[in-house]
GROMACS .gro file of C-alpha atoms in nm:
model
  263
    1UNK     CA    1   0.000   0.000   0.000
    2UNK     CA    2   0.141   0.337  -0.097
    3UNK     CA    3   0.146   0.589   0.215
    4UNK     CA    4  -0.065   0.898   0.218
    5UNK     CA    5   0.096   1.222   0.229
    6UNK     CA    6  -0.150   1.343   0.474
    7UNK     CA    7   0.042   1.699   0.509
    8UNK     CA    8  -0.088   1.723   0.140
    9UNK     CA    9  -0.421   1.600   0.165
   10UNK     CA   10  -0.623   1.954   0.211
   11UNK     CA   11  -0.375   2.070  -0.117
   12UNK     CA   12  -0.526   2.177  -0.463
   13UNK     CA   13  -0.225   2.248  -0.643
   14UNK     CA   14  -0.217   2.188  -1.012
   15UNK     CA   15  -0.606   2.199  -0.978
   16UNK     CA   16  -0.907   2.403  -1.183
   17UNK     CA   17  -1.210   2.514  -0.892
   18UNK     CA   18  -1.545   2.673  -1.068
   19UNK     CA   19  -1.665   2.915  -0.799
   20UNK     CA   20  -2.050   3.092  -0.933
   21UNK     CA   21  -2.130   3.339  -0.699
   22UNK     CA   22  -1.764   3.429  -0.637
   23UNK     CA   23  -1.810   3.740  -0.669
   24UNK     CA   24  -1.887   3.807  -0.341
   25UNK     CA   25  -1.991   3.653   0.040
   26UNK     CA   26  -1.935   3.335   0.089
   27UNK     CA   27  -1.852   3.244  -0.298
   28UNK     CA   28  -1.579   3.505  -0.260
   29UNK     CA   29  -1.435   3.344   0.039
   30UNK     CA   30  -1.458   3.052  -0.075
   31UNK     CA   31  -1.239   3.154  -0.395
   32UNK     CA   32  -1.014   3.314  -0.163
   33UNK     CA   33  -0.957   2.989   0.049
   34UNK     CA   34  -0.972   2.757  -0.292
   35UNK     CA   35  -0.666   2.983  -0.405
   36UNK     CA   36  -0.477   2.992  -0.081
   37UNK     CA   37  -0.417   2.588  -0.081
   38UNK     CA   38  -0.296   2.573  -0.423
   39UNK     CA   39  -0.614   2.558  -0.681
   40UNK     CA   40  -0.641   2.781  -0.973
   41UNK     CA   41  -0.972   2.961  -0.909
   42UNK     CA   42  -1.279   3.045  -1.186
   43UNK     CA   43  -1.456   3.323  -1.038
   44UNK     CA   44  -1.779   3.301  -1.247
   45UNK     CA   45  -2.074   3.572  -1.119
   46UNK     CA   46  -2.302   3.767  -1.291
   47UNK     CA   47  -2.154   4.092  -1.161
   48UNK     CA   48  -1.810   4.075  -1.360
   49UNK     CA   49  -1.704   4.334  -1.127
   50UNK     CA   50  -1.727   4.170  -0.828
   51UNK     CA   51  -1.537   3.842  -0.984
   52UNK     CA   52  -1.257   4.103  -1.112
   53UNK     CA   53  -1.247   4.214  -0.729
   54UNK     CA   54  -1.221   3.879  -0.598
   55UNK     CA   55  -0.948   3.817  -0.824
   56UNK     CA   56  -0.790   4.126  -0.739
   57UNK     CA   57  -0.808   4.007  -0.362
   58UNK     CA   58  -0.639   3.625  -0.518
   59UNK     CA   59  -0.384   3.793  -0.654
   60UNK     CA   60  -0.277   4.021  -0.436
   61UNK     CA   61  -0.236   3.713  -0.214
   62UNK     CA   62  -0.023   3.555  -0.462
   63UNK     CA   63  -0.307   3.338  -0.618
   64UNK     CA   64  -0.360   3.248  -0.931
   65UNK     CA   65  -0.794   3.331  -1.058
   66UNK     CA   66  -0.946   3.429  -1.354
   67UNK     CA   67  -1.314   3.603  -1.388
   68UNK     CA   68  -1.602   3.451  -1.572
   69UNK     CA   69  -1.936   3.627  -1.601
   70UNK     CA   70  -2.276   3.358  -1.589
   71UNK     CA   71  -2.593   3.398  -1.582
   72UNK     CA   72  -2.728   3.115  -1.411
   73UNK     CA   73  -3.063   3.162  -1.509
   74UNK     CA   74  -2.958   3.114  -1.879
   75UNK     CA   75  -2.887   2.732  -2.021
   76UNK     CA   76  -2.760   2.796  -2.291
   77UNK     CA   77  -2.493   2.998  -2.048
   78UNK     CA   78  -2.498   2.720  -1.815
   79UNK     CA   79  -2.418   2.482  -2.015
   80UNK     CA   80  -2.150   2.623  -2.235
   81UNK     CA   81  -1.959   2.719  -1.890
   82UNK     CA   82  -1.991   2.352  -1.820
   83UNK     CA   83  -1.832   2.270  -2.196
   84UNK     CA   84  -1.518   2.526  -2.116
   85UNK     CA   85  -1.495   2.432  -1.754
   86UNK     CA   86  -1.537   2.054  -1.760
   87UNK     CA   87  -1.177   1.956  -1.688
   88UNK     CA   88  -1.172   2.141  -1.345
   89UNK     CA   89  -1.215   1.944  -1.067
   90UNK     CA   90  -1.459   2.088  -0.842
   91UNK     CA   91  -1.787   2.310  -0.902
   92UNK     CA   92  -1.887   2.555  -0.620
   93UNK     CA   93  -2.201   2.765  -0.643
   94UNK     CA   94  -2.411   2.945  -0.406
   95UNK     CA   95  -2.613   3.196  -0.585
   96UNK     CA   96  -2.949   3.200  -0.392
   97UNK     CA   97  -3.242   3.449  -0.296
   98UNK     CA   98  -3.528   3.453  -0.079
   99UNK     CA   99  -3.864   3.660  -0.007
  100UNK     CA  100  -3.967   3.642   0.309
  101UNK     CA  101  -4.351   3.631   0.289
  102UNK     CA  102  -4.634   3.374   0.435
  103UNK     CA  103  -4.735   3.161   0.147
  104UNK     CA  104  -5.067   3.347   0.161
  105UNK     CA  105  -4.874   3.649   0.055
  106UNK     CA  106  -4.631   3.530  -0.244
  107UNK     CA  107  -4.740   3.619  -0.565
  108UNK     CA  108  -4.634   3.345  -0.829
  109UNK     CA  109  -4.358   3.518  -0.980
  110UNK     CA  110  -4.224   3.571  -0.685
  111UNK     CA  111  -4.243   3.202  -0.635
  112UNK     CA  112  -4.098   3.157  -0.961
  113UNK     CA  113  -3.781   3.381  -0.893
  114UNK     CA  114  -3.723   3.179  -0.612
  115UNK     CA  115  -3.748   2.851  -0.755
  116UNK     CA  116  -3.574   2.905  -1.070
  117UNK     CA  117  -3.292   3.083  -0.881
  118UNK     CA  118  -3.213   2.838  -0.607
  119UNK     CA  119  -3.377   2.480  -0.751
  120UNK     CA  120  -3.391   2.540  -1.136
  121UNK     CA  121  -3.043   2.686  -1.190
  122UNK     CA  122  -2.909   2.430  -0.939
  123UNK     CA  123  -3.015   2.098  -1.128
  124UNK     CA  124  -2.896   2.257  -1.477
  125UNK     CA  125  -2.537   2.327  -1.272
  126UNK     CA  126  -2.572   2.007  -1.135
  127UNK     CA  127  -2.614   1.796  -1.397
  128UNK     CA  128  -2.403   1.931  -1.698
  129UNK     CA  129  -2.102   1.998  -1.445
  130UNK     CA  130  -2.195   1.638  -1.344
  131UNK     CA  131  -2.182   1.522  -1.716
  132UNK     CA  132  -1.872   1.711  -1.805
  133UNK     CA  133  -1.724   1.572  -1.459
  134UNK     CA  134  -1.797   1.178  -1.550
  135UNK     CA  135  -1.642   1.203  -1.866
  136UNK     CA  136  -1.325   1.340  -1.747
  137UNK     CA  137  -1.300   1.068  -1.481
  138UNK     CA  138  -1.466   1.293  -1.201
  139UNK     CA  139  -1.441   1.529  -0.963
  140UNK     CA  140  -1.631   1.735  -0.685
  141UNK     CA  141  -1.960   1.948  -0.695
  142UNK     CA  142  -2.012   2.153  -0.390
  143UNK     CA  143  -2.388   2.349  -0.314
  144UNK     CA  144  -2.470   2.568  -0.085
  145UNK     CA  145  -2.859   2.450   0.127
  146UNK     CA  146  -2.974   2.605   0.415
  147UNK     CA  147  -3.040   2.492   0.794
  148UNK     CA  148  -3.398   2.588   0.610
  149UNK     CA  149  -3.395   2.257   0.411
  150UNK     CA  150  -3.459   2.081   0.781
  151UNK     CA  151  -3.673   2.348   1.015
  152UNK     CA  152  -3.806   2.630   0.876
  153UNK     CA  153  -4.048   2.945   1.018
  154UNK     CA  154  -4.287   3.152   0.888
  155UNK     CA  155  -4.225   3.338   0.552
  156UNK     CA  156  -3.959   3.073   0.475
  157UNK     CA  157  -4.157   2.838   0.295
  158UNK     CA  158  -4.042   2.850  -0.086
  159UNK     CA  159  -3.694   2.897  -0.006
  160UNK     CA  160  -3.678   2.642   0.280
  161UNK     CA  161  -3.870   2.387  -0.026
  162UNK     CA  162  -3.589   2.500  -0.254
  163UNK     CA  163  -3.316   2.358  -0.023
  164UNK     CA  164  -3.441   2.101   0.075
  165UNK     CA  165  -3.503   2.012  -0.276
  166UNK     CA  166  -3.137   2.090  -0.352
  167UNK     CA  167  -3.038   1.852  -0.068
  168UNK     CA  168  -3.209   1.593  -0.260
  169UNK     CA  169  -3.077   1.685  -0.585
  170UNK     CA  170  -2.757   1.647  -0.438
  171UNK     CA  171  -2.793   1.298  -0.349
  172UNK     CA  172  -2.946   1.182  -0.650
  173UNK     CA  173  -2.643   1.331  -0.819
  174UNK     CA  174  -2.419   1.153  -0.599
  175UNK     CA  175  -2.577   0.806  -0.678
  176UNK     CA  176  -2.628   0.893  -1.061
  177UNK     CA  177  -2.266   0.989  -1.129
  178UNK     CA  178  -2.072   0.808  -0.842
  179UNK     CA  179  -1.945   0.543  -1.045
  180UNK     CA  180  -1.791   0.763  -1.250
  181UNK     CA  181  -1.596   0.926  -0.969
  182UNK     CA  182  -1.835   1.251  -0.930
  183UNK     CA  183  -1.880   1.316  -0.560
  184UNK     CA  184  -2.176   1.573  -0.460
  185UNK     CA  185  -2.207   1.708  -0.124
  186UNK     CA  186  -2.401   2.060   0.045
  187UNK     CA  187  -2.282   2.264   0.284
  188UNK     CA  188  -2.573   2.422   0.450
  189UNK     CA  189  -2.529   2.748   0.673
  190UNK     CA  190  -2.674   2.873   0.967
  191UNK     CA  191  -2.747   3.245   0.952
  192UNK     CA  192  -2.440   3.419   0.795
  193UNK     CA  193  -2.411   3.757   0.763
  194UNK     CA  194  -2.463   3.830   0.374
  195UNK     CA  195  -2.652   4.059   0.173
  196UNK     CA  196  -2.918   3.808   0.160
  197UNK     CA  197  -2.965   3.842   0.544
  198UNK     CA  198  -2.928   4.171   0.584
  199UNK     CA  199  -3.326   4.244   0.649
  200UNK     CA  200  -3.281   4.094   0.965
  201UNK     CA  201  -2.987   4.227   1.073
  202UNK     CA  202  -3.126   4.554   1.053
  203UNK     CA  203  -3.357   4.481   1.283
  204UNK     CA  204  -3.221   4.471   1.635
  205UNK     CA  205  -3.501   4.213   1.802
  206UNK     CA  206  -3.450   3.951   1.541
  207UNK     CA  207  -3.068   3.974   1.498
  208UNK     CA  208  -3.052   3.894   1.874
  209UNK     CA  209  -3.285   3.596   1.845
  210UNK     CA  210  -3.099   3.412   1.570
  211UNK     CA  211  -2.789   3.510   1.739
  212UNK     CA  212  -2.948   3.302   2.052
  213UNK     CA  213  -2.999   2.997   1.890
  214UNK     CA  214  -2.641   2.907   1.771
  215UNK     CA  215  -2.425   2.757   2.035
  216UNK     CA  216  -2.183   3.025   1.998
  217UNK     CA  217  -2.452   3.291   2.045
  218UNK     CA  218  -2.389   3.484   1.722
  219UNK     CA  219  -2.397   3.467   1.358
  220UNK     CA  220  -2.171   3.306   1.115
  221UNK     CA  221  -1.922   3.492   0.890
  222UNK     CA  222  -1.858   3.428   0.541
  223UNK     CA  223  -1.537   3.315   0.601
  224UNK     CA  224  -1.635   3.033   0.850
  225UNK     CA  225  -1.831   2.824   0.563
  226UNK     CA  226  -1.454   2.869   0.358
  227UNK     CA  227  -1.288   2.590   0.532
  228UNK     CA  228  -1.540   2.311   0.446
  229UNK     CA  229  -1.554   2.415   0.131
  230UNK     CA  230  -1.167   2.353   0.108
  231UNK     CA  231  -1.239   1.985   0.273
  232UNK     CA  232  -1.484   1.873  -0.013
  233UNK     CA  233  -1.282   2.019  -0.300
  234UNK     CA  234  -0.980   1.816  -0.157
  235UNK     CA  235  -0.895   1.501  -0.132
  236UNK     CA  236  -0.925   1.491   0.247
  237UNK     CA  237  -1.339   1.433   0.160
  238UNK     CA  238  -1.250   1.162  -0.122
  239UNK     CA  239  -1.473   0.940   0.046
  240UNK     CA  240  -1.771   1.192   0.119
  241UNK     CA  241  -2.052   1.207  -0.129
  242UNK     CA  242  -2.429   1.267  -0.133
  243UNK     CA  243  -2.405   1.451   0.229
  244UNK     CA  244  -2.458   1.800   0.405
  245UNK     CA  245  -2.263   1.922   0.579
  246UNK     CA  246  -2.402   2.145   0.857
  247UNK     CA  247  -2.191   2.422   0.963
  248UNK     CA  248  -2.507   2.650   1.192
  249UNK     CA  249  -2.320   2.659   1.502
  250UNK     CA  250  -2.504   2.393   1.675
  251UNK     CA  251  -2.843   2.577   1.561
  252UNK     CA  252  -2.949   2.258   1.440
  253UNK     CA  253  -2.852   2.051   1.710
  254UNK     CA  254  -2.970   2.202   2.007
  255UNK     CA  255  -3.324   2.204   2.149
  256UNK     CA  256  -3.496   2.512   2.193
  257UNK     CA  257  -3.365   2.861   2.383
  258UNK     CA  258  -3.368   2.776   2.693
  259UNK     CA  259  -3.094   2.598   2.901
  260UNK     CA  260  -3.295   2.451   3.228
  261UNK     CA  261  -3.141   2.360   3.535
  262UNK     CA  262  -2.893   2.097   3.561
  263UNK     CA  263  -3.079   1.923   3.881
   0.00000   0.00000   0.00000
């Protein structure tokens, strides 16, 4: 049996990783960390600005990136990316929205920006990265869910349906394209603090109450979802496919928001 380098086994040199979304939040840090152990970083977004900034920030570091603009709502886009970009060896995306409305409330097109958003654009990423993936003898595709896709709250219904339903995506990926060496995983967030969160955090009350529920008693940071990113691009997760990954700060895991007595 050969021995494992294990000082190597988080490394991505000589490696291509697709980032969409890189452009900023957690896709950007996510670049950032990609880049930092060795992997040569596609910063795809639809905002070419904010790719060129995130490559900007890889290069200053002594990374090597290159920007890409997408539109992930377009197939034809979609899957001519996954045509150029087949040969990497990981896909990351975590373009998402939300409105936060009861179902009573949502109006169907805001339904369908939802859906086609987080659950359309996430099966046609899926599956021709997948494709492209299989017939280059595999590699890793990493999306972003939501503690949403397992409990959910009022006004959180279509996007909390969306992750879970990218969850499940995910693991019908990972049995569909396993044998050719395509491994499929989700990381899936507590509440980080993004532009896609920052209704809340504007509001003092409800900041404090999500900050409650993690073990740590505050929010995530962008940053914090970088590192298990890194661990399913790499080899160190070679064995990991068709999970999630929870990284919520134990919001998941703990019962309720209140600690009782001991005795």
């Amino acid at each position: 049996m050969t021995a494992v380098d294990y000082s190597k086994l988080f490394r991505l040199d000589a490696r291509t990783v697709v980032v969409i979304g890189g452009g900023s939040g957690i896709g950007r840090e996510s670049a950032q960390a990609l880049a930092a152990h060795g992997a040569h970083v596609v910063v795809a977004d639809l905002k070419i600005e904010g790719a060129d900034e995130t490559v900007q920030l890889i290069a200053e570091a002594g990374g090597s990136a290159e920007s890409f603009q997408l539109n992930v709502l377009d197939d034809a886009e979609v899957e001519a990316a996954a045509e150029r970009f087949g040969t990497a060896s990981a896909l990351v995306f975590t373009a998402a929205t939300n409105v936060r409305k009861r179902m009573e409330d949502y109006t169907l097109d805001e339904f369908d920006r939802v859906v086609n958003l987080n659950m359309r654009s996430s099966f046609q990423l899926i599956r021709h990265f997948g494709k492209r993936f299989a017939a280059n003898g595999g590699g890793s595709i990493i999306g972003f869910a939501s503690i949403r896709a397992q409990v959910v709250e009022p006004g959180q219904g279509v996007y909390a349906a969306t992750k879970a339903g990218l969850v499940q995506l995910a693991k019908t990926a990972a049995a569909e394209f396993g044998p050719q060496g395509v491994r499929v995983n989700v990381v899936a967030p507590g509440v980080v603090e993004t532009p896609l969160t920052a209704q809340i955090k504007a509001n003092p009350e409800w900041y404090d109450a999500y900050a409650k529920k993690s073990a740590f008693g505050r929010w995530s940071r962008p940053e914090e979802l970088a590192g298990a990113v890194v661990y399913l691009a790499s080899d160190a997760s070679s064995f990991v496919t068709g999970s999630t990954l929870m990284v919520d700060g134990g919001w998941t895991a703990i019962d309720g928001r209140f600690t009782p007595p001991a005795s």
